[in-house]
mmCIF file of C-alpha atoms in Angstrom:
data_model
loop_
_atom_site.group_PDB
_atom_site.id
_atom_site.type_symbol
_atom_site.label_atom_id
_atom_site.label_comp_id
_atom_site.label_asym_id
_atom_site.label_seq_id
_atom_site.Cartn_x
_atom_site.Cartn_y
_atom_site.Cartn_z
ATOM 1 C CA UNK A 2 -5.103 22.782 -8.472
ATOM 2 C CA UNK A 3 -5.679 25.687 -6.117
ATOM 3 C CA UNK A 4 -2.944 26.978 -3.843
ATOM 4 C CA UNK A 5 -4.598 25.610 -0.702
ATOM 5 C CA UNK A 6 -4.709 22.120 -2.196
ATOM 6 C CA UNK A 7 -1.056 22.222 -3.172
ATOM 7 C CA UNK A 8 -0.126 23.699 0.202
ATOM 8 C CA UNK A 9 -2.004 20.866 1.907
ATOM 9 C CA UNK A 10 -0.291 18.192 -0.184
ATOM 10 C CA UNK A 11 3.133 19.751 0.350
ATOM 11 C CA UNK A 12 2.537 20.021 4.097
ATOM 12 C CA UNK A 13 1.904 16.268 4.297
ATOM 13 C CA UNK A 14 4.854 15.428 2.077
ATOM 14 C CA UNK A 15 7.015 17.719 4.239
ATOM 15 C CA UNK A 16 5.620 15.996 7.362
ATOM 16 C CA UNK A 17 4.537 19.383 8.721
ATOM 17 C CA UNK A 18 1.977 17.989 11.153
ATOM 18 C CA UNK A 19 0.663 21.283 12.548
ATOM 19 C CA UNK A 20 0.220 22.945 9.154
ATOM 20 C CA UNK A 21 -1.357 19.850 7.642
ATOM 21 C CA UNK A 22 -3.947 19.445 10.403
ATOM 22 C CA UNK A 23 -4.689 23.179 10.448
ATOM 23 C CA UNK A 24 -5.264 23.223 6.682
ATOM 24 C CA UNK A 25 -7.487 20.151 6.909
ATOM 25 C CA UNK A 26 -9.622 21.865 9.574
ATOM 26 C CA UNK A 27 -9.782 25.092 7.559
ATOM 27 C CA UNK A 28 -10.900 23.248 4.432
ATOM 28 C CA UNK A 29 -13.575 21.331 6.320
ATOM 29 C CA UNK A 30 -14.830 24.479 8.067
ATOM 30 C CA UNK A 31 -14.967 26.259 4.699
ATOM 31 C CA UNK A 32 -17.362 23.574 3.494
ATOM 32 C CA UNK A 33 -15.042 22.084 0.907
ATOM 33 C CA UNK A 34 -16.068 18.738 -0.567
ATOM 34 C CA UNK A 35 -14.354 16.129 1.640
ATOM 35 C CA UNK A 36 -13.865 13.889 -1.381
ATOM 36 C CA UNK A 37 -11.572 16.567 -2.842
ATOM 37 C CA UNK A 38 -9.506 16.441 0.331
ATOM 38 C CA UNK A 39 -9.363 12.635 0.039
ATOM 39 C CA UNK A 40 -8.019 12.986 -3.496
ATOM 40 C CA UNK A 41 -5.300 15.299 -2.189
ATOM 41 C CA UNK A 42 -4.393 12.719 0.471
ATOM 42 C CA UNK A 43 -3.988 10.113 -2.233
ATOM 43 C CA UNK A 44 -1.785 12.451 -4.254
ATOM 44 C CA UNK A 45 0.360 13.123 -1.186
ATOM 45 C CA UNK A 46 0.713 9.432 -0.335
ATOM 46 C CA UNK A 47 1.718 8.692 -3.930
ATOM 47 C CA UNK A 48 4.475 11.297 -3.677
ATOM 48 C CA UNK A 49 5.579 9.944 -0.297
ATOM 49 C CA UNK A 50 5.728 6.420 -1.706
ATOM 50 C CA UNK A 51 7.850 7.563 -4.628
ATOM 51 C CA UNK A 52 10.228 9.409 -2.304
ATOM 52 C CA UNK A 53 10.588 6.313 -0.135
ATOM 53 C CA UNK A 54 11.403 4.153 -3.149
ATOM 54 C CA UNK A 55 13.962 6.738 -4.287
ATOM 55 C CA UNK A 56 15.652 6.646 -0.888
ATOM 56 C CA UNK A 57 14.630 10.177 0.063
ATOM 57 C CA UNK A 58 12.224 8.965 2.761
ATOM 58 C CA UNK A 59 12.921 6.483 5.541
ATOM 59 C CA UNK A 60 10.775 4.172 7.672
ATOM 60 C CA UNK A 61 10.611 6.801 10.413
ATOM 61 C CA UNK A 62 9.218 9.249 7.841
ATOM 62 C CA UNK A 63 6.565 6.746 6.797
ATOM 63 C CA UNK A 64 5.621 6.273 10.433
ATOM 64 C CA UNK A 65 5.201 10.022 10.844
ATOM 65 C CA UNK A 66 3.162 10.268 7.631
ATOM 66 C CA UNK A 67 0.942 7.446 8.848
ATOM 67 C CA UNK A 68 0.258 9.201 12.133
ATOM 68 C CA UNK A 69 -0.591 12.468 10.353
ATOM 69 C CA UNK A 70 -2.926 10.586 8.012
ATOM 70 C CA UNK A 71 -4.787 9.113 10.977
ATOM 71 C CA UNK A 72 -5.299 12.569 12.476
ATOM 72 C CA UNK A 73 -6.514 13.997 9.174
ATOM 73 C CA UNK A 74 -9.054 11.191 8.806
ATOM 74 C CA UNK A 75 -10.393 12.011 12.286
ATOM 75 C CA UNK A 76 -10.881 15.624 11.144
ATOM 76 C CA UNK A 77 -12.358 14.569 7.814
ATOM 77 C CA UNK A 78 -14.856 11.831 8.715
ATOM 78 C CA UNK A 79 -17.505 14.131 10.309
ATOM 79 C CA UNK A 80 -17.518 16.204 7.115
ATOM 80 C CA UNK A 81 -19.095 13.327 5.214
ATOM 81 C CA UNK A 82 -22.154 13.437 7.469
ATOM 82 C CA UNK A 83 -24.723 10.982 6.127
ATOM 83 C CA UNK A 84 -22.947 10.750 2.787
ATOM 84 C CA UNK A 85 -21.606 7.299 2.199
ATOM 85 C CA UNK A 86 -17.944 7.076 1.277
ATOM 86 C CA UNK A 87 -17.865 4.551 -1.529
ATOM 87 C CA UNK A 88 -15.281 2.024 -0.460
ATOM 88 C CA UNK A 89 -12.997 0.379 -2.973
ATOM 89 C CA UNK A 90 -13.423 -2.796 -0.958
ATOM 90 C CA UNK A 91 -12.507 -4.310 2.378
ATOM 91 C CA UNK A 92 -9.022 -5.340 3.479
ATOM 92 C CA UNK A 93 -8.395 -7.406 6.611
ATOM 93 C CA UNK A 94 -5.007 -6.852 8.210
ATOM 94 C CA UNK A 95 -3.395 -8.147 11.373
ATOM 95 C CA UNK A 96 -0.148 -9.217 13.004
ATOM 96 C CA UNK A 97 -0.042 -12.992 13.334
ATOM 97 C CA UNK A 98 0.037 -15.039 16.529
ATOM 98 C CA UNK A 99 3.243 -14.782 18.536
ATOM 99 C CA UNK A 100 4.227 -11.351 17.172
ATOM 100 C CA UNK A 101 3.296 -7.954 18.612
ATOM 101 C CA UNK A 102 4.997 -5.645 16.102
ATOM 102 C CA UNK A 103 2.564 -3.240 14.484
ATOM 103 C CA UNK A 104 4.454 -0.251 13.054
ATOM 104 C CA UNK A 105 4.394 -1.510 9.470
ATOM 105 C CA UNK A 106 0.811 -2.692 9.828
ATOM 106 C CA UNK A 107 -0.318 0.690 11.117
ATOM 107 C CA UNK A 108 1.379 2.527 8.261
ATOM 108 C CA UNK A 109 -0.219 0.233 5.676
ATOM 109 C CA UNK A 110 -3.615 0.664 7.346
ATOM 110 C CA UNK A 111 -3.413 4.463 7.221
ATOM 111 C CA UNK A 112 -2.282 4.474 3.599
ATOM 112 C CA UNK A 113 -5.012 2.025 2.542
ATOM 113 C CA UNK A 114 -7.671 4.142 4.250
ATOM 114 C CA UNK A 115 -6.361 7.210 2.442
ATOM 115 C CA UNK A 116 -6.669 5.215 -0.796
ATOM 116 C CA UNK A 117 -10.353 4.636 -0.078
ATOM 117 C CA UNK A 118 -10.392 1.085 1.275
ATOM 118 C CA UNK A 119 -12.311 -0.100 4.309
ATOM 119 C CA UNK A 120 -9.680 -1.631 6.595
ATOM 120 C CA UNK A 121 -10.476 -4.123 9.334
ATOM 121 C CA UNK A 122 -7.416 -4.032 11.611
ATOM 122 C CA UNK A 123 -7.379 -7.060 13.900
ATOM 123 C CA UNK A 124 -4.425 -5.832 15.940
ATOM 124 C CA UNK A 125 -1.430 -7.909 17.055
ATOM 125 C CA UNK A 126 -0.797 -11.490 18.202
ATOM 126 C CA UNK A 127 -3.849 -12.768 16.352
ATOM 127 C CA UNK A 128 -4.531 -16.526 16.065
ATOM 128 C CA UNK A 129 -5.716 -18.122 12.803
ATOM 129 C CA UNK A 130 -9.298 -18.189 14.091
ATOM 130 C CA UNK A 131 -9.364 -14.379 14.241
ATOM 131 C CA UNK A 132 -8.527 -14.141 10.545
ATOM 132 C CA UNK A 133 -11.039 -16.853 9.652
ATOM 133 C CA UNK A 134 -13.814 -15.073 11.554
ATOM 134 C CA UNK A 135 -12.878 -11.745 9.944
ATOM 135 C CA UNK A 136 -13.052 -13.287 6.468
ATOM 136 C CA UNK A 137 -16.489 -14.751 7.193
ATOM 137 C CA UNK A 138 -17.816 -11.501 8.663
ATOM 138 C CA UNK A 139 -16.296 -8.954 6.285
ATOM 139 C CA UNK A 140 -15.772 -10.795 2.981
ATOM 140 C CA UNK A 141 -12.529 -8.926 2.228
ATOM 141 C CA UNK A 142 -10.815 -8.745 -1.136
ATOM 142 C CA UNK A 143 -7.415 -9.201 0.492
ATOM 143 C CA UNK A 144 -6.083 -10.471 3.812
ATOM 144 C CA UNK A 145 -2.721 -9.072 4.909
ATOM 145 C CA UNK A 146 -0.699 -11.111 7.406
ATOM 146 C CA UNK A 147 1.938 -9.032 9.150
ATOM 147 C CA UNK A 148 4.907 -10.072 11.262
ATOM 148 C CA UNK A 149 8.463 -9.016 11.964
ATOM 149 C CA UNK A 150 9.905 -11.990 13.832
ATOM 150 C CA UNK A 151 11.366 -15.042 12.116
ATOM 151 C CA UNK A 152 8.869 -17.145 14.056
ATOM 152 C CA UNK A 153 6.064 -15.226 12.364
ATOM 153 C CA UNK A 154 6.719 -17.118 9.125
ATOM 154 C CA UNK A 155 5.510 -20.392 10.623
ATOM 155 C CA UNK A 156 2.588 -18.584 12.221
ATOM 156 C CA UNK A 157 1.646 -17.150 8.830
ATOM 157 C CA UNK A 158 1.752 -20.636 7.295
ATOM 158 C CA UNK A 159 -0.403 -21.953 10.123
ATOM 159 C CA UNK A 160 -2.898 -19.161 9.458
ATOM 160 C CA UNK A 161 -3.040 -19.787 5.695
ATOM 161 C CA UNK A 162 -3.408 -23.533 6.278
ATOM 162 C CA UNK A 163 -6.305 -22.828 8.649
ATOM 163 C CA UNK A 164 -7.954 -20.552 6.088
ATOM 164 C CA UNK A 165 -7.645 -23.373 3.535
ATOM 165 C CA UNK A 166 -9.085 -25.903 5.987
ATOM 166 C CA UNK A 167 -12.039 -23.592 6.579
ATOM 167 C CA UNK A 168 -12.744 -23.622 2.844
ATOM 168 C CA UNK A 169 -12.114 -19.898 2.478
ATOM 169 C CA UNK A 170 -8.817 -19.771 0.591
ATOM 170 C CA UNK A 171 -10.334 -19.471 -2.884
ATOM 171 C CA UNK A 172 -12.481 -16.510 -1.827
ATOM 172 C CA UNK A 173 -9.662 -14.175 -0.810
ATOM 173 C CA UNK A 174 -6.190 -13.055 -1.838
ATOM 174 C CA UNK A 175 -3.473 -13.233 0.814
ATOM 175 C CA UNK A 176 -0.365 -11.084 1.135
ATOM 176 C CA UNK A 177 2.340 -11.443 3.771
ATOM 177 C CA UNK A 178 4.353 -8.501 5.041
ATOM 178 C CA UNK A 179 7.354 -7.886 7.245
ATOM 179 C CA UNK A 180 11.121 -7.823 7.331
ATOM 180 C CA UNK A 181 11.485 -11.614 7.106
ATOM 181 C CA UNK A 182 9.224 -12.045 4.100
ATOM 182 C CA UNK A 183 10.523 -12.839 0.632
ATOM 183 C CA UNK A 184 9.624 -14.947 -2.402
ATOM 184 C CA UNK A 185 10.717 -18.144 -0.678
ATOM 185 C CA UNK A 186 8.572 -17.368 2.362
ATOM 186 C CA UNK A 187 5.611 -16.601 0.093
ATOM 187 C CA UNK A 188 5.882 -20.021 -1.544
ATOM 188 C CA UNK A 189 6.332 -21.800 1.801
ATOM 189 C CA UNK A 190 3.340 -20.046 3.359
ATOM 190 C CA UNK A 191 1.106 -20.316 0.320
ATOM 191 C CA UNK A 192 0.402 -16.596 -0.061
ATOM 192 C CA UNK A 193 -0.344 -14.717 -3.265
ATOM 193 C CA UNK A 194 2.264 -12.002 -2.754
ATOM 194 C CA UNK A 195 4.672 -10.515 -0.231
ATOM 195 C CA UNK A 196 6.202 -7.178 0.706
ATOM 196 C CA UNK A 197 8.868 -5.994 3.109
ATOM 197 C CA UNK A 198 7.892 -2.305 3.072
ATOM 198 C CA UNK A 199 4.674 -0.363 3.429
ATOM 199 C CA UNK A 200 4.534 1.472 0.124
ATOM 200 C CA UNK A 201 5.129 -1.568 -2.071
ATOM 201 C CA UNK A 202 2.724 -3.473 0.168
ATOM 202 C CA UNK A 203 -0.058 -0.987 -0.501
ATOM 203 C CA UNK A 204 0.658 -1.097 -4.224
ATOM 204 C CA UNK A 205 0.542 -4.912 -4.230
ATOM 205 C CA UNK A 206 -2.643 -4.994 -2.142
ATOM 206 C CA UNK A 207 -4.294 -2.654 -4.657
ATOM 207 C CA UNK A 208 -3.235 -4.975 -7.472
ATOM 208 C CA UNK A 209 -4.539 -8.056 -5.651
ATOM 209 C CA UNK A 210 -7.810 -6.215 -4.993
ATOM 210 C CA UNK A 211 -8.114 -5.425 -8.698
ATOM 211 C CA UNK A 212 -7.966 -1.653 -8.313
ATOM 212 C CA UNK A 213 -4.311 -0.948 -9.161
#
C-alpha cells in the first residue's frame, strides 16, 4: 500500500476531517481509480469498528466518522463518471413511526455506503406503509428498522406485522436497531436480528445480505 493510501486511511481513523477530505480531493484530481479509494474507506471503517468494539472509540467518534464518510462520498461520486458502481445490494433503512432519532441510522447508512451497498434512507417517523412501499419499489436484501424510544418497539412490531400482511415478509430480511433492542425484542417483533450499536449492526446486515 502506498504512503498516500495509508495516510488517507490513518486520517479517517484519526478523525482528521480536513486532512482526509484534502487527500480525497488530491487523489481524485490525480486521476486515481475511485474504486481504490473505496477499498481504503472500507479498510478504515473496519479499523474504526474494531476500535469501537475494543472500547477505544465512542459513539461520538462514530458520529464524526460517519459525517466524514458522507463528505468523502460527495467528493468521490463524480469521479466514477458514467462508470457504474457495482452495488452489493440494496438496504432500506428508516426510523419507525413515533421516533425521530436518527444518529445511529445515519452512521449505519454512511458505513453501509462505504461498504458498497445502495442504501435507501427513508428518514425518521416513518409509518409501516413507507417501508412496504420501499420494499416493493427497491426489492432490498435487508430492511433495517431503527428507533431509540421504548415506544419504538411496538412501532417496529406494527411495521413487521404490516410487512407480513402485505405478503412481503418472506422476500426480505429484517433487522431492528437502537438502544432498546435486544434478543427479547427481536422475538417479540419478529425480526431476523438486532443490534444496539452501529458497527455490529453493519456486520449483521452484511451477514443477512449474504455478503459477510
